[in-house]
Coordinates of C-alpha atoms in Angstrom, one line a residue:
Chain D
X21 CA -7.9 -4.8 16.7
X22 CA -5.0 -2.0 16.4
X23 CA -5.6 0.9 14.6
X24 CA -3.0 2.9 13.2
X25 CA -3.6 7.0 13.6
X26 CA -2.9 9.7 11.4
X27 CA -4.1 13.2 11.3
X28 CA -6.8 13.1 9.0
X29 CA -5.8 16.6 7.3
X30 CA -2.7 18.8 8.0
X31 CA -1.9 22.5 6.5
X32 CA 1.4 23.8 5.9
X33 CA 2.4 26.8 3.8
X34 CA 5.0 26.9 0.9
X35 CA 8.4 26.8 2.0
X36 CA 7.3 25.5 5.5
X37 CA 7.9 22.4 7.1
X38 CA 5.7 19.8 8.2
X39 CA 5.7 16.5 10.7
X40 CA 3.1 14.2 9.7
X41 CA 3.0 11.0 12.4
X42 CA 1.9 7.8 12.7
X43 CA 0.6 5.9 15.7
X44 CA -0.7 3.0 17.4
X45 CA -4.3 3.2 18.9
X46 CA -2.1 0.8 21.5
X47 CA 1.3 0.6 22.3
X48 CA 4.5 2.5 20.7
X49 CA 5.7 2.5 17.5
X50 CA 9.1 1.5 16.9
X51 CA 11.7 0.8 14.3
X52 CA 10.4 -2.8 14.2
X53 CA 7.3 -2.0 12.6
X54 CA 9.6 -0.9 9.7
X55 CA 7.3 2.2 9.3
X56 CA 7.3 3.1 5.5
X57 CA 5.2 6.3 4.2
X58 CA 3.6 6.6 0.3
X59 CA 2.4 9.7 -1.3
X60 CA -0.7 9.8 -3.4
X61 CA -2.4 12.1 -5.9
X62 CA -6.3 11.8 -6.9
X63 CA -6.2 9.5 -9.6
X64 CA -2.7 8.2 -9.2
X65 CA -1.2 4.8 -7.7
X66 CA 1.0 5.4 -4.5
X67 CA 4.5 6.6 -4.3
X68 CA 6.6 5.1 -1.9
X69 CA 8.4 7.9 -0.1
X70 CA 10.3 6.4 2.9
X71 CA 10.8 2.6 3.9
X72 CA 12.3 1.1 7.1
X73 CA 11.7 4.2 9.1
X74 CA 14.3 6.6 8.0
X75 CA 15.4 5.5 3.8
X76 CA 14.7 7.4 1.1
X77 CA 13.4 5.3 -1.6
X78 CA 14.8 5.7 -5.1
X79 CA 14.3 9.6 -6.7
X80 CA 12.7 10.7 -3.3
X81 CA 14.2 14.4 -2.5
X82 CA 15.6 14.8 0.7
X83 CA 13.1 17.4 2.0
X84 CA 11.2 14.3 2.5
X85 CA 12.8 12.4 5.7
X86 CA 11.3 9.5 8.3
X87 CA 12.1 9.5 11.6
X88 CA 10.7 7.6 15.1
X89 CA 9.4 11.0 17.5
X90 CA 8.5 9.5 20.9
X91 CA 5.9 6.7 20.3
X92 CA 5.0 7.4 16.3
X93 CA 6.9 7.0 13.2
X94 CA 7.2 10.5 11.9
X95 CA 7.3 11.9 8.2
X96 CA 9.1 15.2 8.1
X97 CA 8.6 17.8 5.1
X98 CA 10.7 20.5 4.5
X99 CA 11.0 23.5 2.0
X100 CA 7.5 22.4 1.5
X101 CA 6.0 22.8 -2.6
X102 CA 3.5 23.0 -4.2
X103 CA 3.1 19.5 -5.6
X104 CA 3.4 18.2 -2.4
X105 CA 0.1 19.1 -1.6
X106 CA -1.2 15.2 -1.2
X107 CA -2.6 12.2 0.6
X108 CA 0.2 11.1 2.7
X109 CA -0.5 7.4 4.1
X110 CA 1.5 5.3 6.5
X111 CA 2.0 1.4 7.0
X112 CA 3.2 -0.5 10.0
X113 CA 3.9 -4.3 9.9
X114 CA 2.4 -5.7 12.7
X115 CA 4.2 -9.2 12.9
X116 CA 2.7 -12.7 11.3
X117 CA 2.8 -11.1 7.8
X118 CA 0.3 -8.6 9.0
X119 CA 0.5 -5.1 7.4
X120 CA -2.0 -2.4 8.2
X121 CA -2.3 1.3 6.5
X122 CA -3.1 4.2 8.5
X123 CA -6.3 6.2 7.2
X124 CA -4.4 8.6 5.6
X125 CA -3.5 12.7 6.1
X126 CA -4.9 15.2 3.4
X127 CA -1.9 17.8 2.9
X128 CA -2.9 20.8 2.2
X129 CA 0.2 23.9 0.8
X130 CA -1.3 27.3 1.0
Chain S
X52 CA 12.7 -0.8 -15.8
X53 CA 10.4 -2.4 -13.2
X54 CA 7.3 -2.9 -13.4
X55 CA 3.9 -4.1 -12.9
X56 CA 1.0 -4.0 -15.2
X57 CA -2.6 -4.3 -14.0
X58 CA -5.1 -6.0 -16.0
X59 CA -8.4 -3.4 -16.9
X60 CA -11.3 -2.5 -15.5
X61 CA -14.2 -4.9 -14.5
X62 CA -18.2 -4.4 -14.0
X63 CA -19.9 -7.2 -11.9
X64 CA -23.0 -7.6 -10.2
X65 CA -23.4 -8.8 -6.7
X66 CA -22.4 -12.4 -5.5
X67 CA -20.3 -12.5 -8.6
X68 CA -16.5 -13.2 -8.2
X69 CA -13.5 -11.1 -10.1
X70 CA -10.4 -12.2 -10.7
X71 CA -7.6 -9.0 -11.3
X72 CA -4.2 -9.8 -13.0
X73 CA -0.5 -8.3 -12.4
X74 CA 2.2 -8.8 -14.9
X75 CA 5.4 -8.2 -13.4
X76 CA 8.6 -7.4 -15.5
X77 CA 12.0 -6.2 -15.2
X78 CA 13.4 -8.2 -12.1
X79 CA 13.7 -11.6 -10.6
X80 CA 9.9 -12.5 -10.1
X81 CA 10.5 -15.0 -8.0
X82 CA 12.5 -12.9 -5.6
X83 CA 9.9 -10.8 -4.0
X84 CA 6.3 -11.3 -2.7
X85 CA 3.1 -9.9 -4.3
X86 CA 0.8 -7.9 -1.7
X87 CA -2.8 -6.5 -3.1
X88 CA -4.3 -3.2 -1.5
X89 CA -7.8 -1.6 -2.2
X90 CA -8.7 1.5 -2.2
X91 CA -13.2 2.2 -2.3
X92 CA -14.0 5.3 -4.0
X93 CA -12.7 8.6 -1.7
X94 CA -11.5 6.2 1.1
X95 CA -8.1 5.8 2.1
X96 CA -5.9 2.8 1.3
X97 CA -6.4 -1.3 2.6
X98 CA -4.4 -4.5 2.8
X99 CA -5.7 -7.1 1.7
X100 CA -2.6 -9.5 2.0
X101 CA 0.2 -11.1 0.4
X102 CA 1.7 -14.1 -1.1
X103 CA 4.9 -15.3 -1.6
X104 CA 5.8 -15.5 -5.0
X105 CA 8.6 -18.3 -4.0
X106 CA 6.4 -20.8 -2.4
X107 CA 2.9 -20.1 -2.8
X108 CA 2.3 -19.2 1.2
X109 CA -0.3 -17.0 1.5
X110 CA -1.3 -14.6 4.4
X111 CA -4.8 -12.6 3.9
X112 CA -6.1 -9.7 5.5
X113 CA -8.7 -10.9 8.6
X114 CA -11.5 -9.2 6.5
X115 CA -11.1 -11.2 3.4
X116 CA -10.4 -14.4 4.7
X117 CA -12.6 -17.4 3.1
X118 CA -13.6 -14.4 -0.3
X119 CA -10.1 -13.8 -1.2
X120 CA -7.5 -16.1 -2.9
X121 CA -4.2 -15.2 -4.4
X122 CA -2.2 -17.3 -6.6
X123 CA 0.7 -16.9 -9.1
X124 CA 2.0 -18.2 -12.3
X125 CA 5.4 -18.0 -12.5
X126 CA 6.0 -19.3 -16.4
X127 CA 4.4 -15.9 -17.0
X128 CA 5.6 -13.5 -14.1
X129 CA 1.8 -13.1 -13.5
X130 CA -0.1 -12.8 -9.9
X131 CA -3.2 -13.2 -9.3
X132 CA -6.3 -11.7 -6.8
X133 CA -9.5 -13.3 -7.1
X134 CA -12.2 -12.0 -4.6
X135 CA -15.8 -14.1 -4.4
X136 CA -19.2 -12.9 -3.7
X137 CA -18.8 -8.9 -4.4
X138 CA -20.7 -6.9 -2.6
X139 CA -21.8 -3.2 -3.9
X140 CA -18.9 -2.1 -0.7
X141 CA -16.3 -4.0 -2.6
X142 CA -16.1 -1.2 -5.1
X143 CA -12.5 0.1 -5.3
X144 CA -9.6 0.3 -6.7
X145 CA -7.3 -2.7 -6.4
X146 CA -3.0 -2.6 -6.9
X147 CA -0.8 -5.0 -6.9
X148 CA 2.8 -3.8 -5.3
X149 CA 6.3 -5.8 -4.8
X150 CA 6.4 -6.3 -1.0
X151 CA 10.3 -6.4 0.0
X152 CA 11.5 -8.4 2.8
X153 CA 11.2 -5.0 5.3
X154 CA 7.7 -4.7 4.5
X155 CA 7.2 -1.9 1.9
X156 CA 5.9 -1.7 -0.8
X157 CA 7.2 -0.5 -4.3
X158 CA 6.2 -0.5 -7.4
X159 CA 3.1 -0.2 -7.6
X160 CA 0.8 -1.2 -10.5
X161 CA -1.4 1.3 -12.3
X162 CA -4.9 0.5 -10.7
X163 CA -7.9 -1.7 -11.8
X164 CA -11.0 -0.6 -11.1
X165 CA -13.5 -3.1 -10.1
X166 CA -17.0 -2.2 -10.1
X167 CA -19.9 -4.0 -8.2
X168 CA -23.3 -3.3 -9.2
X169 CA -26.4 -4.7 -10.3

């Protein structure tokens, strides 16, 4: 079964920028996965951040940007805040209707 | 605006079955599929599947095959999660979200949390 990778946690200080990516346990990820990321705070339903590899969804700032970087879908932070100190997850559509999240990345702004 | 709107919070004890609720308003129900994702207490997020609002086609999650059934009532913009003998590891909290036709997800509904324990 494929696994999708994240970095579990990831540091970054304010101001900073930060790549957080998204892999396969097998195989490359490309833009036909239509990688999308989703921000969540303890407590809180997810916020979808960046669909279809590289758009913004709605109200999303555009320190927040999606990208493909070799063989992972890539989310890219800059002028890092604050508030932006969150779970970050990832999810990869894996063909048949199949969607899989990855485990997740714990942000951490200090 | 859109949205969807979970229904509350359940308590059940093992080998019981829940059955979770999302009311979906402000758009075209029809136009988008349903998927349902889970999230167990400090754990990262899960698919559980999908089903298209239009036709009723249904694709679940290997996991949850044969305890899982998602249906949808149209007249009321209403979809529907039911999940059958609950185990104590089925503790979470469940969304609903509109899937778009690229596969992502947004909105999202608030959250119910289901509860399994005797």
């Amino acid at each position: 079964q494929t696994v999708v990778t994240q970095e579990p946690s990831f540091s970054v200080s304010p101001g900073g920028t930060v790549t957080l990516t998204c892999g396969l346990s097998s195989g490359s990820v490309s833009t036909r996965y239509y990688p999308s990321w989703y921000q969540q705070t303890p407590g809180q339903a997810p916020r979808t951040l960046i669909y279809s590899t590289n758009s913004r969804s709605s109200g999303v700032p555009d320190r927040f940007s999606g990208s493909i970087l070799g063989n992972k879908a890539a989310l890219t932070i800059t002028g890092a805040q604050a508030d932006d100190e969150s779970d970050y997850y990832c999810v990869l559509f894996m063909g048949s209707g199949m969607v899989v999240f990855g485990g997740g990345t714990k942000l951490t702004v200090l | 605006q859109v949205q969807l709107v979970q229904s509350g919070a359940e308590v059940k004890k093992p080998g019981a079955s829940v059955k979770v609720s999302c009311k979906a308003s402000g758009y075209t129900f029809t136009s988008y599929d349903i998927s349902w994702v889970r999230q167990a207490p400090g754990q990262g997020l899960e698919w559980m599947g999908w089903i298209s609002v239009y036709n009723g086609n249904t694709n679940y999650a290997q996991k949850f095959q044969g305890r899982v059934t998602m249906t949808t009532d149209t007249s009321t913009s209403t979809a529907y999660m039911e999940l059958r003998s609950l185990r104590s590891d089925d503790t979470a909290v469940y969304y609903c979200a509109r899937q778009w036709w690229d596969n992502w997800f947004d909105p999202w509904g608030q959250g119910t949390l289901v509860t399994v324990s005797s």
